[in-house]
Amino acid sequence: MIRIAITGPESSGKTTLCKALSAYYGLGYIPEYARTYLEKTKGKYEQSDLDHIARGQYDNLINAPGDLLICDTDFHVIEVWSAYKYESVSSYISSLLQEDLFDLHILCKPDIPWDPDPLRENPEDRDFLFERYIAALEKHHKNYIIVEGSSDKRIEKSIKNIHRIQNK
């Protein structure tokens, strides 16, 4: 089984890329559990809720069938956000980052316009957070690529790198 994580700051094109890859490969994708969780809480949460979100994302990932999985987010999203907003990361989230759950992380650069959404919180620090994603992926020794520019460029680079993993 090959697992691909699409990661990056808010409004950096993660879901758009997931949908495009899903259509290209003719399969579904694992949605961002945080969105489902926060819709139920009307966007309200505390730091302890991040563990519940991580657990829901993990359960959806582990229980998904198929030879190729595209996941709309990874645990770096929760790690980076927790460190940014609360200045700490729980031991549960840290433990998930130690696991080798994904074959490739596709990091979306926030070089596209901010798309307002009631569940999004931070349009101002996307570039700063992007650098924190790079640092987190490096720290945890994850296999990753950065996609940027037009949607077509992002899709093309992603497919090329997924094919490379499939052909190993």
Tab-separated table of N, CA and C in Angstrom:
chain	number	residue	atom	x	y	z
A	1	MET	N	0.837	-1.178	0.000
A	1	MET	CA	0.000	0.000	0.000
A	1	MET	C	0.887	1.248	0.000
A	2	ILE	N	0.536	2.205	-0.834
A	2	ILE	CA	1.243	3.481	-0.911
A	2	ILE	C	0.330	4.559	-0.341
A	3	ARG	N	0.874	5.323	0.609
A	3	ARG	CA	0.110	6.408	1.241
A	3	ARG	C	0.781	7.736	0.932
A	4	ILE	N	-0.032	8.661	0.417
A	4	ILE	CA	0.435	9.993	0.055
A	4	ILE	C	-0.303	11.005	0.932
A	5	ALA	N	0.449	11.882	1.590
A	5	ALA	CA	-0.141	12.935	2.413
A	5	ALA	C	0.011	14.281	1.713
A	6	ILE	N	-1.078	15.011	1.643
A	6	ILE	CA	-1.035	16.372	1.126
A	6	ILE	C	-1.056	17.284	2.357
A	7	THR	N	-0.054	18.129	2.482
A	7	THR	CA	0.089	18.932	3.687
A	7	THR	C	0.391	20.384	3.336
A	8	GLY	N	0.307	21.247	4.336
A	8	GLY	CA	0.620	22.657	4.139
A	8	GLY	C	-0.286	23.556	4.942
A	9	PRO	N	0.016	24.848	4.947
A	9	PRO	CA	-0.789	25.808	5.695
A	9	PRO	C	-2.217	25.905	5.170
A	10	GLU	N	-3.034	26.593	5.929
A	10	GLU	CA	-4.419	26.832	5.514
A	10	GLU	C	-4.449	27.501	4.144
A	11	SER	N	-5.422	27.114	3.356
A	11	SER	CA	-5.678	27.734	2.060
A	11	SER	C	-4.442	27.725	1.156
A	12	SER	N	-3.777	26.563	1.129
A	12	SER	CA	-2.613	26.423	0.245
A	12	SER	C	-2.889	25.447	-0.896
A	13	GLY	N	-4.138	25.000	-1.034
A	13	GLY	CA	-4.519	24.155	-2.157
A	13	GLY	C	-4.515	22.660	-1.885
A	14	LYS	N	-4.504	22.266	-0.614
A	14	LYS	CA	-4.440	20.837	-0.267
A	14	LYS	C	-5.647	20.063	-0.810
A	15	THR	N	-6.833	20.530	-0.514
A	15	THR	CA	-8.037	19.800	-0.927
A	15	THR	C	-8.185	19.818	-2.447
A	16	THR	N	-7.865	20.922	-3.069
A	16	THR	CA	-7.928	21.004	-4.530
A	16	THR	C	-7.001	19.971	-5.160
A	17	LEU	N	-5.796	19.856	-4.622
A	17	LEU	CA	-4.849	18.870	-5.134
A	17	LEU	C	-5.344	17.453	-4.869
A	18	CYS	N	-5.890	17.208	-3.692
A	18	CYS	CA	-6.441	15.872	-3.390
A	18	CYS	C	-7.520	15.483	-4.387
A	19	LYS	N	-8.412	16.397	-4.659
A	19	LYS	CA	-9.499	16.112	-5.602
A	19	LYS	C	-8.951	15.821	-6.997
A	20	ALA	N	-7.957	16.576	-7.430
A	20	ALA	CA	-7.373	16.359	-8.759
A	20	ALA	C	-6.659	15.012	-8.828
A	21	LEU	N	-5.896	14.671	-7.800
A	21	LEU	CA	-5.204	13.377	-7.782
A	21	LEU	C	-6.197	12.229	-7.688
A	22	SER	N	-7.233	12.432	-6.916
A	22	SER	CA	-8.281	11.424	-6.794
A	22	SER	C	-8.930	11.159	-8.157
A	23	ALA	N	-9.215	12.211	-8.890
A	23	ALA	CA	-9.814	12.060	-10.225
A	23	ALA	C	-8.829	11.384	-11.180
A	24	TYR	N	-7.567	11.777	-11.131
A	24	TYR	CA	-6.566	11.201	-12.022
A	24	TYR	C	-6.418	9.696	-11.790
A	25	TYR	N	-6.364	9.291	-10.532
A	25	TYR	CA	-6.160	7.874	-10.205
A	25	TYR	C	-7.469	7.089	-10.097
A	26	GLY	N	-8.599	7.773	-10.202
A	26	GLY	CA	-9.894	7.091	-10.146
A	26	GLY	C	-10.180	6.474	-8.789
A	27	LEU	N	-9.867	7.206	-7.742
A	27	LEU	CA	-10.122	6.711	-6.388
A	27	LEU	C	-10.535	7.867	-5.493
A	28	GLY	N	-11.075	7.524	-4.342
A	28	GLY	CA	-11.434	8.549	-3.378
A	28	GLY	C	-10.197	9.015	-2.632
A	29	TYR	N	-10.385	9.955	-1.744
A	29	TYR	CA	-9.286	10.390	-0.890
A	29	TYR	C	-9.795	10.480	0.543
A	30	ILE	N	-8.876	10.457	1.477
A	30	ILE	CA	-9.234	10.549	2.890
A	30	ILE	C	-9.334	12.027	3.232
A	31	PRO	N	-10.528	12.486	3.600
A	31	PRO	CA	-10.697	13.915	3.870
A	31	PRO	C	-10.027	14.338	5.173
A	32	GLU	N	-9.894	15.628	5.336
A	32	GLU	CA	-9.310	16.206	6.541
A	32	GLU	C	-10.310	16.061	7.692
A	33	TYR	N	-9.966	15.227	8.655
A	33	TYR	CA	-10.866	14.969	9.777
A	33	TYR	C	-11.123	16.229	10.601
A	34	ALA	N	-10.162	17.130	10.670
A	34	ALA	CA	-10.341	18.364	11.445
A	34	ALA	C	-11.560	19.137	10.969
A	35	ARG	N	-11.778	19.157	9.672
A	35	ARG	CA	-12.930	19.888	9.132
A	35	ARG	C	-14.239	19.275	9.640
A	36	THR	N	-14.342	17.952	9.602
A	36	THR	CA	-15.541	17.262	10.105
A	36	THR	C	-15.740	17.562	11.586
A	37	TYR	N	-14.674	17.470	12.335
A	37	TYR	CA	-14.722	17.703	13.782
A	37	TYR	C	-15.144	19.139	14.092
A	38	LEU	N	-14.515	20.093	13.416
A	38	LEU	CA	-14.791	21.502	13.696
A	38	LEU	C	-16.156	21.953	13.204
A	39	GLU	N	-16.676	21.300	12.190
A	39	GLU	CA	-18.044	21.615	11.764
A	39	GLU	C	-19.034	21.264	12.871
A	40	LYS	N	-18.772	20.184	13.587
A	40	LYS	CA	-19.641	19.775	14.695
A	40	LYS	C	-19.533	20.724	15.887
A	41	THR	N	-18.351	21.301	16.099
A	41	THR	CA	-18.144	22.196	17.244
A	41	THR	C	-18.310	23.662	16.857
A	42	LYS	N	-18.741	23.898	15.621
A	42	LYS	CA	-18.898	25.252	15.087
A	42	LYS	C	-17.583	26.037	15.152
A	43	GLY	N	-16.494	25.332	14.939
A	43	GLY	CA	-15.183	25.953	14.863
A	43	GLY	C	-14.507	26.199	16.199
A	44	LYS	N	-15.157	25.829	17.276
A	44	LYS	CA	-14.571	26.045	18.602
A	44	LYS	C	-13.781	24.804	19.023
A	45	TYR	N	-12.592	25.039	19.582
A	45	TYR	CA	-11.774	23.929	20.044
A	45	TYR	C	-10.722	24.429	21.022
A	46	GLU	N	-10.181	23.494	21.763
A	46	GLU	CA	-9.064	23.746	22.681
A	46	GLU	C	-7.925	22.828	22.265
A	47	GLN	N	-6.779	22.987	22.899
A	47	GLN	CA	-5.630	22.179	22.515
A	47	GLN	C	-5.922	20.686	22.658
A	48	SER	N	-6.653	20.292	23.683
A	48	SER	CA	-6.945	18.863	23.878
A	48	SER	C	-7.763	18.285	22.726
A	49	ASP	N	-8.510	19.114	22.039
A	49	ASP	CA	-9.280	18.644	20.880
A	49	ASP	C	-8.371	18.202	19.740
A	50	LEU	N	-7.156	18.731	19.688
A	50	LEU	CA	-6.241	18.359	18.612
A	50	LEU	C	-5.888	16.874	18.665
A	51	ASP	N	-5.837	16.298	19.873
A	51	ASP	CA	-5.610	14.850	19.983
A	51	ASP	C	-6.793	14.068	19.415
A	52	HIS	N	-7.999	14.548	19.660
A	52	HIS	CA	-9.189	13.882	19.104
A	52	HIS	C	-9.175	13.964	17.576
A	53	ILE	N	-8.774	15.110	17.067
A	53	ILE	CA	-8.680	15.289	15.617
A	53	ILE	C	-7.617	14.356	15.043
A	54	ALA	N	-6.467	14.295	15.699
A	54	ALA	CA	-5.398	13.407	15.231
A	54	ALA	C	-5.855	11.952	15.259
A	55	ARG	N	-6.554	11.564	16.297
A	55	ARG	CA	-7.032	10.180	16.413
A	55	ARG	C	-8.027	9.853	15.295
A	56	GLY	N	-8.924	10.780	15.013
A	56	GLY	CA	-9.880	10.573	13.922
A	56	GLY	C	-9.193	10.461	12.573
A	57	GLN	N	-8.186	11.304	12.340
A	57	GLN	CA	-7.439	11.246	11.084
A	57	GLN	C	-6.688	9.924	10.985
A	58	TYR	N	-6.077	9.507	12.073
A	58	TYR	CA	-5.329	8.245	12.112
A	58	TYR	C	-6.253	7.057	11.835
A	59	ASP	N	-7.392	7.021	12.506
A	59	ASP	CA	-8.342	5.914	12.308
A	59	ASP	C	-8.798	5.843	10.855
A	60	ASN	N	-9.098	6.997	10.267
A	60	ASN	CA	-9.522	7.009	8.859
A	60	ASN	C	-8.408	6.519	7.937
A	61	LEU	N	-7.179	6.876	8.255
A	61	LEU	CA	-6.035	6.455	7.450
A	61	LEU	C	-5.811	4.954	7.557
A	62	ILE	N	-5.780	4.452	8.755
A	62	ILE	CA	-5.463	3.044	8.990
A	62	ILE	C	-6.563	2.122	8.464
A	63	ASN	N	-7.786	2.579	8.486
A	63	ASN	CA	-8.914	1.734	8.071
A	63	ASN	C	-9.291	1.882	6.602
A	64	ALA	N	-8.577	2.712	5.872
A	64	ALA	CA	-8.909	2.924	4.460
A	64	ALA	C	-8.384	1.768	3.604
A	65	PRO	N	-9.222	1.266	2.709
A	65	PRO	CA	-8.774	0.191	1.813
A	65	PRO	C	-8.079	0.767	0.579
A	66	GLY	N	-7.372	-0.080	-0.123
A	66	GLY	CA	-6.797	0.314	-1.404
A	66	GLY	C	-5.295	0.197	-1.445
A	67	ASP	N	-4.779	0.178	-2.667
A	67	ASP	CA	-3.336	0.090	-2.879
A	67	ASP	C	-2.669	1.459	-2.895
A	68	LEU	N	-3.461	2.503	-3.150
A	68	LEU	CA	-2.963	3.875	-3.169
A	68	LEU	C	-3.934	4.733	-2.377
A	69	LEU	N	-3.420	5.434	-1.375
A	69	LEU	CA	-4.253	6.316	-0.561
A	69	LEU	C	-3.746	7.745	-0.678
A	70	ILE	N	-4.654	8.653	-0.950
A	70	ILE	CA	-4.361	10.080	-0.964
A	70	ILE	C	-5.047	10.661	0.271
A	71	CYS	N	-4.290	11.335	1.093
A	71	CYS	CA	-4.811	11.838	2.364
A	71	CYS	C	-4.740	13.364	2.397
A	72	ASP	N	-5.881	14.000	2.588
A	72	ASP	CA	-5.975	15.454	2.672
A	72	ASP	C	-5.578	15.897	4.080
A	73	THR	N	-4.318	15.933	4.325
A	73	THR	CA	-3.654	16.426	5.532
A	73	THR	C	-2.821	15.318	6.137
A	74	ASP	N	-1.944	15.702	7.004
A	74	ASP	CA	-1.150	14.742	7.751
A	74	ASP	C	-0.980	15.270	9.167
A	75	PHE	N	-0.199	14.608	9.949
A	75	PHE	CA	-0.080	14.976	11.356
A	75	PHE	C	0.852	16.161	11.565
A	76	HIS	N	1.597	16.553	10.536
A	76	HIS	CA	2.394	17.772	10.625
A	76	HIS	C	1.488	18.994	10.688
A	77	VAL	N	0.337	18.923	10.037
A	77	VAL	CA	-0.618	20.031	10.101
A	77	VAL	C	-1.002	20.279	11.563
A	78	ILE	N	-1.296	19.205	12.269
A	78	ILE	CA	-1.707	19.331	13.667
A	78	ILE	C	-0.521	19.758	14.532
A	79	GLU	N	0.644	19.196	14.249
A	79	GLU	CA	1.844	19.563	15.011
A	79	GLU	C	2.172	21.049	14.845
A	80	VAL	N	2.254	21.510	13.618
A	80	VAL	CA	2.623	22.894	13.345
A	80	VAL	C	1.589	23.845	13.954
A	81	TRP	N	0.323	23.519	13.804
A	81	TRP	CA	-0.725	24.400	14.329
A	81	TRP	C	-0.713	24.420	15.864
A	82	SER	N	-0.533	23.272	16.477
A	82	SER	CA	-0.493	23.200	17.930
A	82	SER	C	0.688	24.011	18.477
A	83	ALA	N	1.839	23.857	17.872
A	83	ALA	CA	3.018	24.609	18.313
A	83	ALA	C	2.823	26.108	18.098
A	84	TYR	N	2.193	26.473	16.997
A	84	TYR	CA	1.959	27.883	16.681
A	84	TYR	C	0.943	28.507	17.630
A	85	LYS	N	-0.180	27.830	17.803
A	85	LYS	CA	-1.276	28.413	18.592
A	85	LYS	C	-1.100	28.218	20.099
A	86	TYR	N	-0.580	27.065	20.503
A	86	TYR	CA	-0.511	26.742	21.930
A	86	TYR	C	0.923	26.625	22.465
A	87	GLU	N	1.899	26.759	21.585
A	87	GLU	CA	3.313	26.691	21.949
A	87	GLU	C	3.724	25.344	22.550
A	88	SER	N	2.989	24.300	22.212
A	88	SER	CA	3.358	22.941	22.619
A	88	SER	C	2.623	21.934	21.743
A	89	VAL	N	3.129	20.711	21.766
A	89	VAL	CA	2.550	19.606	20.998
A	89	VAL	C	2.392	18.431	21.950
A	90	SER	N	1.243	17.783	21.916
A	90	SER	CA	0.995	16.660	22.830
A	90	SER	C	1.888	15.468	22.512
A	91	SER	N	2.052	14.624	23.493
A	91	SER	CA	2.855	13.413	23.290
A	91	SER	C	2.178	12.481	22.284
A	92	TYR	N	0.840	12.475	22.228
A	92	TYR	CA	0.137	11.622	21.262
A	92	TYR	C	0.460	12.052	19.827
A	93	ILE	N	0.360	13.341	19.558
A	93	ILE	CA	0.659	13.843	18.211
A	93	ILE	C	2.129	13.594	17.884
A	94	SER	N	2.996	13.826	18.836
A	94	SER	CA	4.430	13.564	18.624
A	94	SER	C	4.684	12.100	18.300
A	95	SER	N	3.950	11.208	18.954
A	95	SER	CA	4.145	9.775	18.690
A	95	SER	C	3.702	9.405	17.275
A	96	LEU	N	2.647	10.033	16.774
A	96	LEU	CA	2.199	9.765	15.403
A	96	LEU	C	3.244	10.217	14.389
A	97	LEU	N	3.925	11.291	14.701
A	97	LEU	CA	4.950	11.802	13.794
A	97	LEU	C	6.177	10.901	13.746
A	98	GLN	N	6.364	10.098	14.757
A	98	GLN	CA	7.495	9.161	14.775
A	98	GLN	C	7.228	7.943	13.893
A	99	GLU	N	5.948	7.667	13.637
A	99	GLU	CA	5.605	6.529	12.783
A	99	GLU	C	5.858	6.896	11.320
A	100	ASP	N	6.130	5.902	10.529
A	100	ASP	CA	6.356	6.110	9.104
A	100	ASP	C	5.064	5.760	8.364
A	101	LEU	N	4.089	6.647	8.433
A	101	LEU	CA	2.749	6.357	7.919
A	101	LEU	C	2.574	6.679	6.438
A	102	PHE	N	3.434	7.557	5.909
A	102	PHE	CA	3.264	8.002	4.527
A	102	PHE	C	4.531	7.754	3.722
A	103	ASP	N	4.349	7.386	2.465
A	103	ASP	CA	5.470	7.187	1.554
A	103	ASP	C	5.960	8.508	0.972
A	104	LEU	N	5.048	9.480	0.909
A	104	LEU	CA	5.390	10.787	0.364
A	104	LEU	C	4.480	11.838	0.981
A	105	HIS	N	5.086	12.952	1.356
A	105	HIS	CA	4.348	14.136	1.804
A	105	HIS	C	4.480	15.177	0.695
A	106	ILE	N	3.361	15.675	0.245
A	106	ILE	CA	3.357	16.723	-0.768
A	106	ILE	C	2.993	18.024	-0.057
A	107	LEU	N	3.966	18.905	0.066
A	107	LEU	CA	3.800	20.165	0.783
A	107	LEU	C	3.379	21.259	-0.189
A	108	CYS	N	2.204	21.818	0.049
A	108	CYS	CA	1.655	22.861	-0.815
A	108	CYS	C	2.113	24.238	-0.345
A	109	LYS	N	2.767	24.947	-1.238
A	109	LYS	CA	3.220	26.302	-0.924
A	109	LYS	C	2.024	27.251	-0.984
A	110	PRO	N	1.920	28.165	-0.031
A	110	PRO	CA	0.773	29.076	-0.022
A	110	PRO	C	0.977	30.267	-0.957
A	111	ASP	N	1.252	29.979	-2.216
A	111	ASP	CA	1.469	31.032	-3.213
A	111	ASP	C	0.220	31.258	-4.069
A	112	ILE	N	-0.910	30.895	-3.503
A	112	ILE	CA	-2.200	31.123	-4.152
A	112	ILE	C	-3.010	32.046	-3.241
A	113	PRO	N	-4.022	32.715	-3.772
A	113	PRO	CA	-4.789	33.642	-2.936
A	113	PRO	C	-5.488	32.934	-1.768
A	114	TRP	N	-5.604	33.638	-0.671
A	114	TRP	CA	-6.335	33.168	0.507
A	114	TRP	C	-7.798	33.003	0.120
A	115	ASP	N	-8.375	31.877	0.493
A	115	ASP	CA	-9.785	31.596	0.236
A	115	ASP	C	-10.499	31.596	1.581
A	116	PRO	N	-11.262	32.644	1.897
A	116	PRO	CA	-11.919	32.720	3.205
A	116	PRO	C	-12.853	31.530	3.441
A	117	ASP	N	-12.870	31.080	4.671
A	117	ASP	CA	-13.675	29.928	5.071
A	117	ASP	C	-13.919	30.095	6.571
A	118	PRO	N	-15.128	29.815	7.045
A	118	PRO	CA	-15.407	30.016	8.474
A	118	PRO	C	-14.527	29.185	9.416
A	119	LEU	N	-13.920	28.112	8.931
A	119	LEU	CA	-13.082	27.274	9.784
A	119	LEU	C	-11.603	27.649	9.709
A	120	ARG	N	-11.252	28.575	8.845
A	120	ARG	CA	-9.851	29.001	8.728
A	120	ARG	C	-9.596	30.191	9.643
A	121	GLU	N	-8.392	30.210	10.208
A	121	GLU	CA	-8.100	31.201	11.231
A	121	GLU	C	-7.018	32.208	10.904
A	122	ASN	N	-6.107	31.898	9.996
A	122	ASN	CA	-4.894	32.687	9.953
A	122	ASN	C	-4.413	33.012	8.541
A	123	PRO	N	-4.953	34.062	7.928
A	123	PRO	CA	-4.511	34.409	6.574
A	123	PRO	C	-3.160	35.126	6.529
A	124	GLU	N	-2.694	35.623	7.661
A	124	GLU	CA	-1.518	36.499	7.673
A	124	GLU	C	-0.178	35.784	7.739
A	125	ASP	N	-0.109	34.611	8.353
A	125	ASP	CA	1.174	33.959	8.613
A	125	ASP	C	1.411	32.706	7.788
A	126	ARG	N	0.807	32.597	6.634
A	126	ARG	CA	0.944	31.371	5.847
A	126	ARG	C	2.387	31.099	5.430
A	127	ASP	N	3.117	32.140	5.040
A	127	ASP	CA	4.517	31.925	4.638
A	127	ASP	C	5.376	31.510	5.828
A	128	PHE	N	5.153	32.137	6.963
A	128	PHE	CA	5.866	31.765	8.184
A	128	PHE	C	5.576	30.305	8.541
A	129	LEU	N	4.302	29.921	8.486
A	129	LEU	CA	3.917	28.544	8.804
A	129	LEU	C	4.477	27.565	7.781
A	130	PHE	N	4.539	27.960	6.526
A	130	PHE	CA	5.117	27.110	5.484
A	130	PHE	C	6.554	26.733	5.849
A	131	GLU	N	7.319	27.690	6.308
A	131	GLU	CA	8.695	27.415	6.729
A	131	GLU	C	8.725	26.450	7.917
A	132	ARG	N	7.748	26.538	8.774
A	132	ARG	CA	7.666	25.607	9.901
A	132	ARG	C	7.336	24.193	9.415
A	133	TYR	N	6.551	24.085	8.350
A	133	TYR	CA	6.266	22.763	7.770
A	133	TYR	C	7.548	22.138	7.233
A	134	ILE	N	8.329	22.928	6.533
A	134	ILE	CA	9.596	22.407	6.012
A	134	ILE	C	10.462	21.924	7.172
A	135	ALA	N	10.565	22.727	8.209
A	135	ALA	CA	11.381	22.358	9.371
A	135	ALA	C	10.871	21.075	10.018
A	136	ALA	N	9.551	20.929	10.133
A	136	ALA	CA	8.969	19.735	10.754
A	136	ALA	C	9.226	18.486	9.909
A	137	LEU	N	9.047	18.601	8.608
A	137	LEU	CA	9.290	17.460	7.727
A	137	LEU	C	10.758	17.047	7.761
A	138	GLU	N	11.628	18.025	7.799
A	138	GLU	CA	13.064	17.733	7.897
A	138	GLU	C	13.398	17.095	9.250
A	139	LYS	N	12.869	17.657	10.298
A	139	LYS	CA	13.128	17.159	11.654
A	139	LYS	C	12.745	15.691	11.796
A	140	HIS	N	11.626	15.315	11.186
A	140	HIS	CA	11.120	13.943	11.298
A	140	HIS	C	11.596	13.055	10.147
A	141	HIS	N	12.493	13.574	9.325
A	141	HIS	CA	13.112	12.804	8.225
A	141	HIS	C	12.065	12.210	7.282
A	142	LYS	N	11.100	13.026	6.885
A	142	LYS	CA	10.038	12.570	5.990
A	142	LYS	C	10.430	12.803	4.535
A	143	ASN	N	9.976	11.911	3.671
A	143	ASN	CA	10.139	12.055	2.237
A	143	ASN	C	9.089	13.066	1.775
A	144	TYR	N	9.541	14.199	1.211
A	144	TYR	CA	8.573	15.211	0.788
A	144	TYR	C	9.046	15.960	-0.448
A	145	ILE	N	8.058	16.542	-1.098
A	145	ILE	CA	8.304	17.464	-2.201
A	145	ILE	C	7.481	18.709	-1.926
A	146	ILE	N	7.853	19.797	-2.558
A	146	ILE	CA	7.090	21.044	-2.475
A	146	ILE	C	6.440	21.277	-3.830
A	147	VAL	N	5.149	21.574	-3.814
A	147	VAL	CA	4.461	21.949	-5.047
A	147	VAL	C	4.037	23.407	-4.932
A	148	GLU	N	4.121	24.093	-6.046
A	148	GLU	CA	3.793	25.516	-6.064
A	148	GLU	C	3.334	25.898	-7.455
A	149	GLY	N	2.861	27.124	-7.554
A	149	GLY	CA	2.436	27.627	-8.858
A	149	GLY	C	1.027	27.203	-9.210
A	150	SER	N	0.803	27.090	-10.500
A	150	SER	CA	-0.534	26.783	-11.001
A	150	SER	C	-0.980	25.391	-10.564
A	151	SER	N	-2.263	25.188	-10.615
A	151	SER	CA	-2.823	23.877	-10.283
A	151	SER	C	-2.240	22.796	-11.184
A	152	ASP	N	-2.094	23.104	-12.483
A	152	ASP	CA	-1.538	22.117	-13.415
A	152	ASP	C	-0.104	21.728	-13.043
A	153	LYS	N	0.705	22.707	-12.645
A	153	LYS	CA	2.085	22.409	-12.252
A	153	LYS	C	2.112	21.540	-10.993
A	154	ARG	N	1.230	21.837	-10.051
A	154	ARG	CA	1.168	21.072	-8.806
A	154	ARG	C	0.768	19.624	-9.081
A	155	ILE	N	-0.239	19.459	-9.913
A	155	ILE	CA	-0.733	18.114	-10.244
A	155	ILE	C	0.349	17.328	-10.976
A	156	GLU	N	0.969	17.945	-11.980
A	156	GLU	CA	2.002	17.264	-12.774
A	156	GLU	C	3.167	16.803	-11.898
A	157	LYS	N	3.656	17.663	-11.043
A	157	LYS	CA	4.780	17.300	-10.182
A	157	LYS	C	4.381	16.206	-9.201
A	158	SER	N	3.173	16.293	-8.674
A	158	SER	CA	2.691	15.277	-7.730
A	158	SER	C	2.595	13.912	-8.402
A	159	ILE	N	1.984	13.853	-9.569
A	159	ILE	CA	1.825	12.588	-10.290
A	159	ILE	C	3.192	11.993	-10.633
A	160	LYS	N	4.104	12.820	-11.092
A	160	LYS	CA	5.451	12.348	-11.431
A	160	LYS	C	6.101	11.681	-10.213
A	161	ASN	N	5.971	12.284	-9.053
A	161	ASN	CA	6.601	11.744	-7.849
A	161	ASN	C	5.857	10.534	-7.296
A	162	ILE	N	4.560	10.493	-7.451
A	162	ILE	CA	3.793	9.305	-7.033
A	162	ILE	C	4.161	8.128	-7.930
A	163	HIS	N	4.267	8.372	-9.228
A	163	HIS	CA	4.661	7.305	-10.161
A	163	HIS	C	6.050	6.770	-9.804
A	164	ARG	N	6.941	7.636	-9.422
A	164	ARG	CA	8.293	7.228	-9.042
A	164	ARG	C	8.217	6.249	-7.859
A	165	ILE	N	7.370	6.538	-6.894
A	165	ILE	CA	7.215	5.645	-5.732
A	165	ILE	C	6.552	4.338	-6.146
A	166	GLN	N	5.554	4.405	-7.011
A	166	GLN	CA	4.868	3.203	-7.466
A	166	GLN	C	5.810	2.271	-8.221
A	167	ASN	N	6.789	2.818	-8.890
A	167	ASN	CA	7.679	2.018	-9.717
A	167	ASN	C	8.949	1.561	-9.001
A	168	LYS	N	9.029	1.789	-7.729
A	168	LYS	CA	10.198	1.313	-6.953
A	168	LYS	C	10.169	-0.175	-6.776
